[in-house]
Amino acid sequence: MSPHFLTLMTRPDQAWADIRRDEEKHSSNYLIHLLLWALLPAVCMFIGTRYVGWSLVENERIWLDTRSALQLSGLIYLTIILGTFIMGFFLRWMSRSFEARPTFNQCVGFIAYLITPFFIAGLGALYPTRWTAVLVLVAAGLYSTYLLFVGLPKFMRIDDRNTFLYGVSTWAVGLLVLVNLKVPMILFWSLALDPTYERSGVQNQSYGFEENRPQEAPGGVDNERRFNERPNE
């Protein structure tokens, strides 16, 4: 566990001051935190999609096979790492407008600690349902926003009057990076890697799955029988 994890979750103002001090001594100190914590959502996604599954309709459950689940988890892990470095670049680029002079490593480190709530939210992937995803992502987003506005003056050492504008700019760029990384990643996984789905459902006694039942002609058998039984005129 990261040495700053508990204070980041309980006393973020002190945690940001400690993180900045450590980053000045060891500029790549954030790498262990980033590389290890990014595994949490990836591993949970593999377990949830391979062994737990999700349901889109009643009485049906869907899983991924092992190959597809591993590919999805690996892509999520790589996307998190790449997105963190891209956000670090934009954070340093924007800092010139707010009289801050952090290094690139410090900016990447700031983002790596800032998205810690989203790493924890990855636990929700153990049970992949729509409402679980919404709840954990909203909670992670709210706490990350709190960490952002507490951390900017402490870590970036900028004036309080610039904190709001810098924070809003960071959020806007973060959403842009998220969309431009996640959407191509999902499209690449679903179109190029050709994932395999496994399904289960309630079986009919004679026809197996309901979608395999033969369809009756319009009007049905009963109508045809009633027509044939009409007396001859």
Coordinates of N, CA and C in Angstrom, one line a residue:
M1 N 0.8 -1.2 0.0 CA 0.0 0.0 0.0 C 0.9 1.2 0.0
S2 N 0.4 2.3 -0.7 CA 1.2 3.5 -0.8 C 1.3 4.1 0.6
P3 N 2.5 4.7 0.9 CA 2.6 5.3 2.3 C 1.7 6.5 2.5
H4 N 1.2 7.1 1.4 CA 0.3 8.3 1.5 C -1.1 8.0 1.4
F5 N -1.5 6.7 1.2 CA -2.9 6.3 0.9 C -3.8 6.7 2.0
L6 N -3.5 6.4 3.3 CA -4.4 6.6 4.4 C -4.6 8.1 4.6
T7 N -3.5 8.9 4.6 CA -3.6 10.3 4.8 C -4.3 11.0 3.7
L8 N -4.2 10.5 2.5 CA -4.9 11.0 1.3 C -6.4 10.8 1.4
M9 N -6.8 9.8 2.0 CA -8.2 9.5 2.2 C -8.8 10.2 3.5
T10 N -8.0 10.5 4.4 CA -8.5 11.0 5.7 C -8.1 12.5 5.9
R11 N -6.8 12.8 5.6 CA -6.3 14.2 5.8 C -5.6 14.7 4.5
P12 N -6.3 15.0 3.5 CA -5.7 15.2 2.2 C -4.8 16.5 2.2
D13 N -5.1 17.5 3.0 CA -4.2 18.6 3.0 C -2.8 18.3 3.5
Q14 N -2.7 17.5 4.5 CA -1.4 17.0 5.0 C -0.8 16.1 4.0
A15 N -1.6 15.2 3.4 CA -1.0 14.3 2.4 C -0.4 15.0 1.2
W16 N -1.0 16.0 0.7 CA -0.5 16.7 -0.5 C 0.8 17.4 -0.1
A17 N 1.0 17.9 1.1 CA 2.2 18.5 1.5 C 3.3 17.5 1.6
D18 N 3.0 16.3 2.1 CA 4.0 15.2 2.2 C 4.3 14.7 0.9
I19 N 3.4 14.6 0.0 CA 3.6 14.0 -1.4 C 4.6 15.0 -2.1
R20 N 4.3 16.3 -2.0 CA 5.2 17.3 -2.7 C 6.6 17.2 -2.2
R21 N 6.7 17.1 -0.9 CA 8.1 17.0 -0.3 C 8.8 15.7 -0.8
D22 N 8.1 14.6 -0.9 CA 8.7 13.4 -1.3 C 9.1 13.5 -2.8
E23 N 8.2 14.1 -3.6 CA 8.5 14.2 -5.0 C 9.7 15.1 -5.3
E24 N 10.0 16.1 -4.4 CA 11.1 16.9 -4.6 C 12.4 16.1 -4.3
K25 N 12.3 15.1 -3.4 CA 13.5 14.3 -3.1 C 13.7 13.2 -4.2
H26 N 12.6 12.6 -4.5 CA 12.6 11.4 -5.5 C 11.5 11.7 -6.5
S27 N 11.9 12.2 -7.7 CA 11.0 12.7 -8.7 C 10.1 11.6 -9.3
S28 N 10.5 10.4 -9.2 CA 9.7 9.3 -9.8 C 9.1 8.4 -8.7
N29 N 8.9 9.0 -7.5 CA 8.3 8.3 -6.4 C 6.9 7.8 -6.6
Y30 N 6.2 8.5 -7.5 CA 4.8 8.1 -7.8 C 4.6 6.8 -8.6
L31 N 5.7 6.4 -9.2 CA 5.6 5.2 -10.1 C 5.0 4.0 -9.4
I32 N 5.5 3.7 -8.2 CA 5.1 2.5 -7.5 C 3.6 2.6 -7.2
H33 N 3.2 3.8 -6.8 CA 1.7 4.0 -6.5 C 0.9 3.8 -7.8
L34 N 1.3 4.4 -8.9 CA 0.6 4.3 -10.1 C 0.5 2.9 -10.6
L35 N 1.7 2.2 -10.8 CA 1.7 0.9 -11.4 C 1.0 -0.1 -10.6
L36 N 1.0 0.0 -9.2 CA 0.4 -1.0 -8.4 C -1.1 -0.8 -8.3
W37 N -1.5 0.5 -8.0 CA -2.9 0.7 -7.9 C -3.7 0.6 -9.2
A38 N -3.1 0.8 -10.3 CA -3.8 0.7 -11.6 C -4.1 -0.8 -11.8
L39 N -3.5 -1.7 -11.1 CA -3.8 -3.1 -11.3 C -5.2 -3.5 -10.7
L40 N -5.6 -2.7 -9.7 CA -6.8 -3.0 -9.0 C -8.1 -3.0 -9.9
P41 N -8.4 -1.9 -10.7 CA -9.5 -2.0 -11.6 C -9.3 -3.0 -12.7
A42 N -8.1 -3.3 -13.1 CA -7.9 -4.2 -14.2 C -8.2 -5.7 -13.7
V43 N -7.7 -6.0 -12.5 CA -7.9 -7.3 -12.0 C -9.4 -7.5 -11.6
C44 N -10.0 -6.5 -11.0 CA -11.4 -6.6 -10.7 C -12.3 -6.8 -12.0
M45 N -11.9 -6.1 -13.0 CA -12.6 -6.2 -14.3 C -12.5 -7.6 -14.8
F46 N -11.3 -8.2 -14.7 CA -11.2 -9.6 -15.2 C -12.1 -10.6 -14.4
I47 N -12.0 -10.4 -13.1 CA -12.8 -11.3 -12.3 C -14.3 -11.1 -12.5
G48 N -14.8 -9.9 -12.6 CA -16.2 -9.6 -12.8 C -16.7 -10.0 -14.2
T49 N -15.9 -9.8 -15.2 CA -16.4 -10.2 -16.6 C -16.2 -11.7 -16.9
R50 N -15.3 -12.3 -16.2 CA -15.0 -13.7 -16.5 C -15.8 -14.7 -15.6
Y51 N -15.9 -14.4 -14.3 CA -16.5 -15.3 -13.4 C -17.9 -14.9 -12.8
V52 N -18.2 -13.6 -12.7 CA -19.4 -13.1 -12.2 C -20.4 -12.8 -13.3
G53 N -20.0 -12.1 -14.3 CA -20.9 -11.8 -15.4 C -21.9 -10.6 -15.1
W54 N -22.6 -10.3 -16.2 CA -23.6 -9.2 -16.0 C -24.9 -9.6 -16.8
S55 N -26.0 -8.9 -16.5 CA -27.3 -9.3 -17.1 C -27.9 -8.1 -17.7
L56 N -28.3 -8.2 -19.0 CA -29.0 -7.2 -19.7 C -30.5 -7.4 -19.7
V57 N -30.9 -8.6 -19.7 CA -32.4 -8.9 -19.6 C -32.6 -9.9 -18.5
E58 N -33.9 -10.1 -18.2 CA -34.2 -11.0 -17.1 C -33.9 -12.4 -17.4
N59 N -33.3 -13.2 -16.4 CA -33.1 -14.6 -16.6 C -32.0 -14.9 -17.6
E60 N -31.1 -14.0 -17.8 CA -30.0 -14.2 -18.7 C -28.7 -13.6 -18.1
R61 N -27.6 -14.3 -18.2 CA -26.3 -13.8 -17.7 C -25.3 -14.0 -18.8
I62 N -24.4 -13.0 -18.8 CA -23.3 -13.0 -19.9 C -22.0 -12.9 -19.2
W63 N -21.0 -13.7 -19.8 CA -19.6 -13.7 -19.4 C -18.8 -13.5 -20.6
L64 N -17.5 -13.2 -20.3 CA -16.5 -13.2 -21.3 C -15.6 -14.5 -21.2
D65 N -15.1 -15.0 -22.2 CA -14.2 -16.1 -22.1 C -12.9 -15.6 -21.5
T66 N -12.0 -16.5 -21.1 CA -10.7 -16.0 -20.5 C -9.9 -15.1 -21.4
R67 N -9.8 -15.5 -22.6 CA -9.0 -14.7 -23.5 C -9.5 -13.2 -23.6
S68 N -10.8 -13.1 -23.8 CA -11.4 -11.8 -24.0 C -11.3 -11.0 -22.7
A69 N -11.5 -11.6 -21.6 CA -11.4 -10.9 -20.3 C -10.0 -10.4 -20.0
L70 N -9.0 -11.2 -20.4 CA -7.6 -10.8 -20.2 C -7.3 -9.6 -21.1
Q71 N -7.8 -9.7 -22.3 CA -7.5 -8.6 -23.3 C -8.1 -7.3 -22.8
L72 N -9.3 -7.4 -22.3 CA -10.0 -6.2 -21.8 C -9.3 -5.6 -20.6
S73 N -8.9 -6.5 -19.7 CA -8.2 -6.0 -18.5 C -6.9 -5.4 -18.8
G74 N -6.1 -6.0 -19.7 CA -4.8 -5.5 -20.1 C -5.0 -4.1 -20.8
L75 N -6.0 -3.9 -21.6 CA -6.2 -2.7 -22.3 C -6.6 -1.6 -21.3
I76 N -7.4 -1.9 -20.3 CA -7.8 -1.0 -19.3 C -6.5 -0.5 -18.5
Y77 N -5.6 -1.5 -18.1 CA -4.4 -1.1 -17.4 C -3.5 -0.2 -18.2
L78 N -3.3 -0.5 -19.5 CA -2.5 0.3 -20.3 C -3.1 1.7 -20.5
T79 N -4.4 1.8 -20.7 CA -5.1 3.0 -20.9 C -5.0 3.9 -19.6
I80 N -5.0 3.3 -18.4 CA -4.9 4.1 -17.2 C -3.5 4.7 -17.1
I81 N -2.5 3.9 -17.4 CA -1.1 4.4 -17.4 C -0.9 5.5 -18.4
L82 N -1.3 5.2 -19.7 CA -1.1 6.2 -20.7 C -1.9 7.5 -20.4
G83 N -3.1 7.4 -19.9 CA -3.9 8.6 -19.6 C -3.3 9.4 -18.5
T84 N -2.7 8.8 -17.5 CA -2.0 9.5 -16.5 C -0.9 10.3 -17.0
F85 N -0.1 9.8 -17.8 CA 1.1 10.5 -18.4 C 0.6 11.7 -19.3
I86 N -0.5 11.4 -20.1 CA -1.0 12.5 -20.9 C -1.6 13.6 -20.1
M87 N -2.3 13.3 -19.0 CA -2.8 14.3 -18.2 C -1.7 15.1 -17.5
G88 N -0.6 14.4 -17.1 CA 0.6 15.1 -16.5 C 1.1 16.1 -17.5
F89 N 1.2 15.7 -18.8 CA 1.7 16.7 -19.8 C 0.8 17.9 -19.9
F90 N -0.5 17.7 -19.9 CA -1.4 18.9 -20.0 C -1.4 19.7 -18.8
L91 N -1.3 19.1 -17.6 CA -1.2 19.8 -16.4 C 0.0 20.7 -16.3
R92 N 1.1 20.2 -16.8 CA 2.3 21.1 -16.8 C 2.2 22.2 -17.8
W93 N 1.6 21.9 -19.0 CA 1.4 22.9 -20.0 C 0.5 24.0 -19.5
M94 N -0.6 23.6 -18.8 CA -1.5 24.7 -18.2 C -0.9 25.4 -17.1
S95 N 0.1 24.9 -16.4 CA 0.6 25.5 -15.2 C 1.3 26.8 -15.5
R96 N 1.8 27.0 -16.8 CA 2.4 28.3 -17.2 C 1.5 29.4 -17.1
S97 N 0.2 29.2 -17.2 CA -0.8 30.2 -17.2 C -1.2 30.6 -15.7
F98 N -0.7 29.8 -14.8 CA -1.1 30.1 -13.4 C 0.1 30.3 -12.5
E99 N 1.2 30.7 -13.0 CA 2.4 31.0 -12.2 C 2.9 29.9 -11.4
A100 N 2.7 28.7 -11.9 CA 3.3 27.5 -11.3 C 4.3 26.9 -12.1
R101 N 5.4 26.3 -11.5 CA 6.5 25.8 -12.3 C 6.8 24.3 -11.8
P102 N 5.8 23.4 -11.9 CA 6.1 22.1 -11.5 C 6.9 21.4 -12.6
T103 N 7.6 20.3 -12.3 CA 8.2 19.5 -13.3 C 7.2 18.5 -13.9
F104 N 7.6 17.9 -15.0 CA 6.7 16.9 -15.6 C 6.4 15.7 -14.7
N105 N 7.5 15.2 -14.0 CA 7.3 14.1 -13.1 C 6.4 14.5 -11.9
Q106 N 6.5 15.7 -11.4 CA 5.6 16.2 -10.4 C 4.1 16.3 -10.8
C107 N 3.9 16.7 -12.1 CA 2.6 16.7 -12.6 C 2.0 15.3 -12.8
V108 N 2.8 14.4 -13.3 CA 2.3 13.0 -13.4 C 2.0 12.4 -12.1
G109 N 2.9 12.7 -11.1 CA 2.7 12.2 -9.7 C 1.4 12.8 -9.1
F110 N 1.1 14.1 -9.4 CA -0.1 14.7 -8.9 C -1.3 14.0 -9.4
I111 N -1.3 13.7 -10.7 CA -2.5 13.0 -11.3 C -2.6 11.6 -10.8
A112 N -1.5 10.9 -10.6 CA -1.5 9.5 -10.1 C -2.1 9.5 -8.8
Y113 N -1.8 10.4 -7.9 CA -2.5 10.4 -6.5 C -3.9 10.9 -6.6
L114 N -4.2 11.9 -7.5 CA -5.5 12.4 -7.7 C -6.5 11.4 -8.1
I115 N -6.2 10.4 -8.9 CA -7.2 9.5 -9.4 C -7.2 8.2 -8.5
T116 N -6.6 8.3 -7.3 CA -6.7 7.2 -6.4 C -8.1 6.7 -6.1
P117 N -9.1 7.7 -5.9 CA -10.5 7.2 -5.7 C -11.0 6.4 -6.8
F118 N -10.6 6.7 -8.0 CA -11.0 5.9 -9.2 C -10.4 4.5 -9.2
F119 N -9.2 4.4 -8.6 CA -8.6 3.0 -8.5 C -9.5 2.2 -7.5
I120 N -9.9 2.8 -6.4 CA -10.7 2.1 -5.4 C -12.1 1.8 -6.0
A121 N -12.6 2.7 -6.8 CA -13.9 2.5 -7.5 C -13.8 1.3 -8.4
G122 N -12.6 0.9 -8.8 CA -12.5 -0.3 -9.6 C -13.0 -1.6 -8.9
L123 N -13.1 -1.6 -7.6 CA -13.7 -2.7 -6.9 C -15.1 -3.0 -7.4
G124 N -15.8 -2.0 -7.9 CA -17.2 -2.1 -8.4 C -17.2 -3.1 -9.6
A125 N -16.1 -3.2 -10.3 CA -16.1 -4.1 -11.4 C -16.2 -5.6 -11.0
L126 N -16.1 -5.9 -9.8 CA -16.3 -7.3 -9.3 C -17.7 -7.7 -9.5
Y127 N -18.6 -6.8 -9.5 CA -20.0 -7.1 -9.7 C -20.5 -6.1 -10.8
P128 N -20.3 -6.4 -12.1 CA -20.5 -5.4 -13.1 C -22.0 -5.2 -13.4
T129 N -22.6 -4.3 -12.7 CA -24.0 -3.9 -13.0 C -24.0 -2.4 -13.3
R130 N -25.1 -2.0 -13.9 CA -25.2 -0.6 -14.4 C -25.2 0.4 -13.1
W131 N -26.0 0.0 -12.1 CA -26.1 0.9 -11.0 C -24.9 0.9 -10.1
T132 N -24.2 -0.2 -10.0 CA -23.0 -0.3 -9.3 C -21.9 0.6 -9.9
A133 N -21.9 0.6 -11.2 CA -20.9 1.5 -11.9 C -21.2 2.9 -11.7
V134 N -22.5 3.3 -11.8 CA -22.9 4.7 -11.6 C -22.5 5.2 -10.2
L135 N -22.9 4.4 -9.2 CA -22.6 4.8 -7.8 C -21.2 5.0 -7.5
V136 N -20.3 4.0 -7.9 CA -18.9 4.1 -7.5 C -18.2 5.2 -8.3
L137 N -18.6 5.4 -9.6 CA -17.9 6.4 -10.4 C -18.3 7.8 -9.9
V138 N -19.6 8.0 -9.5 CA -20.0 9.3 -9.0 C -19.3 9.6 -7.7
A139 N -19.2 8.6 -6.8 CA -18.5 8.8 -5.5 C -17.0 9.1 -5.7
A140 N -16.4 8.3 -6.6 CA -15.0 8.6 -6.9 C -14.8 10.0 -7.5
G141 N -15.7 10.4 -8.4 CA -15.6 11.7 -9.1 C -15.7 12.8 -8.0
L142 N -16.6 12.7 -7.1 CA -16.8 13.7 -6.1 C -15.6 13.8 -5.2
Y143 N -15.0 12.7 -4.8 CA -13.9 12.8 -3.9 C -12.6 13.2 -4.6
S144 N -12.5 12.8 -5.8 CA -11.3 13.3 -6.6 C -11.4 14.8 -6.9
T145 N -12.6 15.3 -7.0 CA -12.8 16.8 -7.2 C -12.3 17.5 -5.9
Y146 N -12.7 16.9 -4.8 CA -12.3 17.5 -3.5 C -10.8 17.4 -3.4
L147 N -10.2 16.3 -3.7 CA -8.7 16.2 -3.7 C -8.0 17.2 -4.6
L148 N -8.7 17.4 -5.8 CA -8.1 18.4 -6.7 C -8.0 19.8 -6.2
F149 N -9.1 20.3 -5.6 CA -9.1 21.6 -5.1 C -8.4 21.8 -3.8
V150 N -8.2 20.8 -3.1 CA -7.4 20.8 -1.9 C -5.9 20.7 -2.3
G151 N -5.6 19.9 -3.3 CA -4.2 19.7 -3.6 C -3.5 20.7 -4.5
L152 N -4.3 21.4 -5.3 CA -3.7 22.4 -6.2 C -2.9 23.5 -5.4
P153 N -3.4 24.2 -4.4 CA -2.6 25.2 -3.7 C -1.5 24.5 -2.9
K154 N -1.7 23.3 -2.4 CA -0.7 22.7 -1.6 C 0.4 22.1 -2.4
F155 N 0.1 21.4 -3.5 CA 1.1 20.7 -4.3 C 1.7 21.6 -5.3
M156 N 0.8 22.3 -6.1 CA 1.3 23.2 -7.1 C 1.8 24.5 -6.6
R157 N 1.4 24.8 -5.4 CA 1.9 26.1 -4.7 C 1.5 27.3 -5.5
I158 N 0.2 27.3 -5.9 CA -0.4 28.5 -6.6 C -1.2 29.3 -5.7
D159 N -1.5 30.5 -6.1 CA -2.4 31.4 -5.3 C -3.8 30.8 -5.3
D160 N -4.5 31.0 -4.1 CA -5.8 30.5 -3.9 C -6.8 31.1 -5.0
R161 N -6.6 32.3 -5.5 CA -7.5 32.9 -6.4 C -7.4 32.2 -7.8
N162 N -6.3 31.4 -8.1 CA -6.2 30.7 -9.3 C -6.6 29.2 -9.2
T163 N -6.9 28.8 -8.0 CA -7.2 27.4 -7.8 C -8.5 27.0 -8.5
F164 N -9.5 27.8 -8.5 CA -10.8 27.3 -9.1 C -10.6 27.2 -10.6
L165 N -10.0 28.2 -11.3 CA -9.9 28.2 -12.7 C -8.9 27.0 -13.1
Y166 N -7.9 26.8 -12.4 CA -6.9 25.7 -12.7 C -7.6 24.4 -12.5
G167 N -8.4 24.3 -11.5 CA -9.1 23.0 -11.2 C -10.2 22.7 -12.3
V168 N -10.9 23.7 -12.7 CA -11.9 23.5 -13.7 C -11.3 23.1 -15.0
S169 N -10.2 23.8 -15.3 CA -9.4 23.5 -16.6 C -8.9 22.0 -16.5
T170 N -8.4 21.6 -15.4 CA -7.9 20.2 -15.2 C -9.0 19.2 -15.5
W171 N -10.2 19.5 -14.9 CA -11.4 18.6 -15.1 C -11.8 18.5 -16.5
A172 N -11.8 19.7 -17.2 CA -12.2 19.7 -18.6 C -11.3 18.9 -19.5
V173 N -10.0 19.1 -19.3 CA -9.0 18.3 -20.0 C -9.0 16.8 -19.7
G174 N -9.3 16.5 -18.4 CA -9.4 15.1 -18.0 C -10.5 14.4 -18.7
L175 N -11.7 15.1 -18.8 CA -12.8 14.4 -19.5 C -12.5 14.2 -21.0
L176 N -11.8 15.2 -21.6 CA -11.4 15.1 -23.0 C -10.5 13.9 -23.2
V177 N -9.5 13.8 -22.3 CA -8.5 12.7 -22.4 C -9.2 11.4 -22.2
L178 N -10.1 11.3 -21.2 CA -10.9 10.1 -21.0 C -11.6 9.6 -22.2
V179 N -12.4 10.5 -22.8 CA -13.2 10.1 -24.0 C -12.3 9.7 -25.1
N180 N -11.2 10.4 -25.4 CA -10.4 10.1 -26.5 C -9.5 8.9 -26.3
L181 N -9.4 8.4 -25.1 CA -8.7 7.2 -24.9 C -9.6 6.0 -24.7
K182 N -10.7 6.1 -24.0 CA -11.6 5.0 -23.7 C -12.3 4.5 -24.9
V183 N -12.9 5.5 -25.7 CA -13.7 5.1 -26.8 C -12.8 4.3 -27.9
P184 N -11.7 4.8 -28.3 CA -10.9 4.0 -29.2 C -10.4 2.6 -28.6
M185 N -10.2 2.6 -27.3 CA -9.8 1.4 -26.7 C -10.9 0.3 -26.8
I186 N -12.2 0.8 -26.4 CA -13.3 -0.1 -26.5 C -13.6 -0.6 -27.9
L187 N -13.5 0.3 -28.9 CA -13.7 0.0 -30.3 C -12.6 -1.0 -30.8
F188 N -11.4 -0.8 -30.4 CA -10.3 -1.7 -30.8 C -10.6 -3.1 -30.2
W189 N -11.0 -3.1 -28.9 CA -11.2 -4.4 -28.3 C -12.4 -5.2 -28.9
S190 N -13.5 -4.4 -29.2 CA -14.7 -5.1 -29.7 C -14.6 -5.4 -31.2
L191 N -13.9 -4.6 -31.9 CA -13.9 -4.8 -33.4 C -12.6 -5.6 -33.9
A192 N -11.5 -5.3 -33.3 CA -10.2 -5.9 -33.8 C -9.9 -7.2 -33.1
L193 N -10.2 -7.3 -31.8 CA -9.9 -8.5 -31.0 C -11.0 -9.5 -31.0
D194 N -12.2 -9.1 -31.4 CA -13.3 -10.1 -31.6 C -13.5 -10.9 -30.3
P195 N -14.1 -10.2 -29.2 CA -14.3 -10.9 -27.9 C -15.4 -12.0 -28.1
T196 N -15.3 -13.0 -27.2 CA -16.2 -14.1 -27.2 C -17.0 -14.0 -26.0
Y197 N -18.4 -14.1 -26.2 CA -19.3 -14.0 -25.0 C -19.9 -15.4 -24.8
E198 N -20.2 -15.6 -23.5 CA -20.8 -16.9 -23.1 C -22.1 -16.5 -22.4
R199 N -23.2 -17.1 -22.7 CA -24.5 -16.7 -22.2 C -25.2 -17.9 -21.5
S200 N -26.1 -17.6 -20.5 CA -26.9 -18.6 -19.9 C -28.3 -18.0 -19.7
G201 N -29.3 -18.8 -19.8 CA -30.7 -18.4 -19.6 C -31.6 -19.5 -19.2
V202 N -32.9 -19.1 -19.0 CA -33.9 -20.2 -18.6 C -34.2 -21.0 -19.9
Q203 N -34.1 -22.3 -19.8 CA -34.3 -23.1 -21.0 C -35.8 -23.6 -21.0
N204 N -36.3 -23.7 -22.2 CA -37.6 -24.3 -22.5 C -37.4 -25.8 -22.4
Q205 N -38.4 -26.6 -22.0 CA -38.2 -28.0 -21.9 C -37.9 -28.7 -23.2
S206 N -38.4 -28.2 -24.3 CA -38.2 -29.0 -25.5 C -37.4 -28.2 -26.5
Y207 N -37.3 -26.9 -26.4 CA -36.6 -26.1 -27.5 C -35.3 -25.5 -27.0
G208 N -34.9 -25.7 -25.8 CA -33.7 -25.0 -25.3 C -33.9 -23.5 -25.1
F209 N -33.0 -22.7 -25.5 CA -33.2 -21.3 -25.3 C -34.4 -20.7 -26.0
E210 N -35.1 -19.7 -25.5 CA -36.3 -19.2 -26.0 C -36.1 -18.7 -27.5
E211 N -35.0 -18.1 -27.8 CA -34.8 -17.6 -29.1 C -34.7 -18.7 -30.2
N212 N -34.5 -19.9 -29.8 CA -34.4 -21.0 -30.7 C -35.8 -21.7 -31.0
R213 N -36.9 -21.2 -30.4 CA -38.2 -21.8 -30.6 C -38.6 -21.5 -32.1
P214 N -39.3 -22.5 -32.7 CA -39.8 -22.2 -34.0 C -41.0 -21.2 -33.9
Q215 N -41.1 -20.3 -34.8 CA -42.1 -19.2 -34.8 C -43.4 -19.7 -35.5
E216 N -44.5 -19.4 -34.9 CA -45.8 -19.8 -35.6 C -46.1 -18.8 -36.7
A217 N -46.8 -19.3 -37.7 CA -47.3 -18.4 -38.7 C -48.3 -17.5 -38.2
P218 N -48.5 -16.3 -38.8 CA -49.6 -15.4 -38.4 C -50.9 -16.1 -38.4
G219 N -51.6 -15.8 -37.3 CA -53.0 -16.4 -37.2 C -52.9 -17.6 -36.3
G220 N -51.8 -18.4 -36.3 CA -51.6 -19.5 -35.3 C -52.3 -20.7 -35.8
V221 N -52.0 -21.8 -35.0 CA -52.6 -23.2 -35.3 C -54.1 -23.2 -35.1
D222 N -54.5 -22.5 -34.0 CA -55.9 -22.6 -33.6 C -56.8 -22.0 -34.7
N223 N -56.4 -20.9 -35.3 CA -57.2 -20.3 -36.3 C -57.4 -21.2 -37.5
E224 N -56.2 -21.9 -37.9 CA -56.3 -22.9 -39.0 C -57.2 -24.0 -38.7
R225 N -57.2 -24.5 -37.5 CA -58.1 -25.6 -37.1 C -59.5 -25.2 -37.2
R226 N -59.8 -24.0 -36.6 CA -61.2 -23.6 -36.7 C -61.7 -23.4 -38.1
F227 N -60.8 -23.0 -39.0 CA -61.2 -22.8 -40.4 C -61.5 -24.1 -41.1
N228 N -60.7 -25.2 -40.8 CA -60.9 -26.5 -41.4 C -62.1 -27.2 -40.8
E229 N -62.6 -26.8 -39.6 CA -63.7 -27.5 -39.0 C -65.0 -26.9 -39.4
R230 N -65.0 -25.8 -40.2 CA -66.3 -25.1 -40.6 C -67.1 -26.1 -41.4
P231 N -68.4 -26.2 -41.2 CA -69.2 -27.2 -42.0 C -69.3 -26.7 -43.5
N232 N -69.4 -27.7 -44.4 CA -69.5 -27.3 -45.8 C -70.9 -26.8 -46.0
E233 N -70.9 -25.7 -46.8 CA -72.2 -25.1 -47.1 C -72.8 -25.7 -48.4

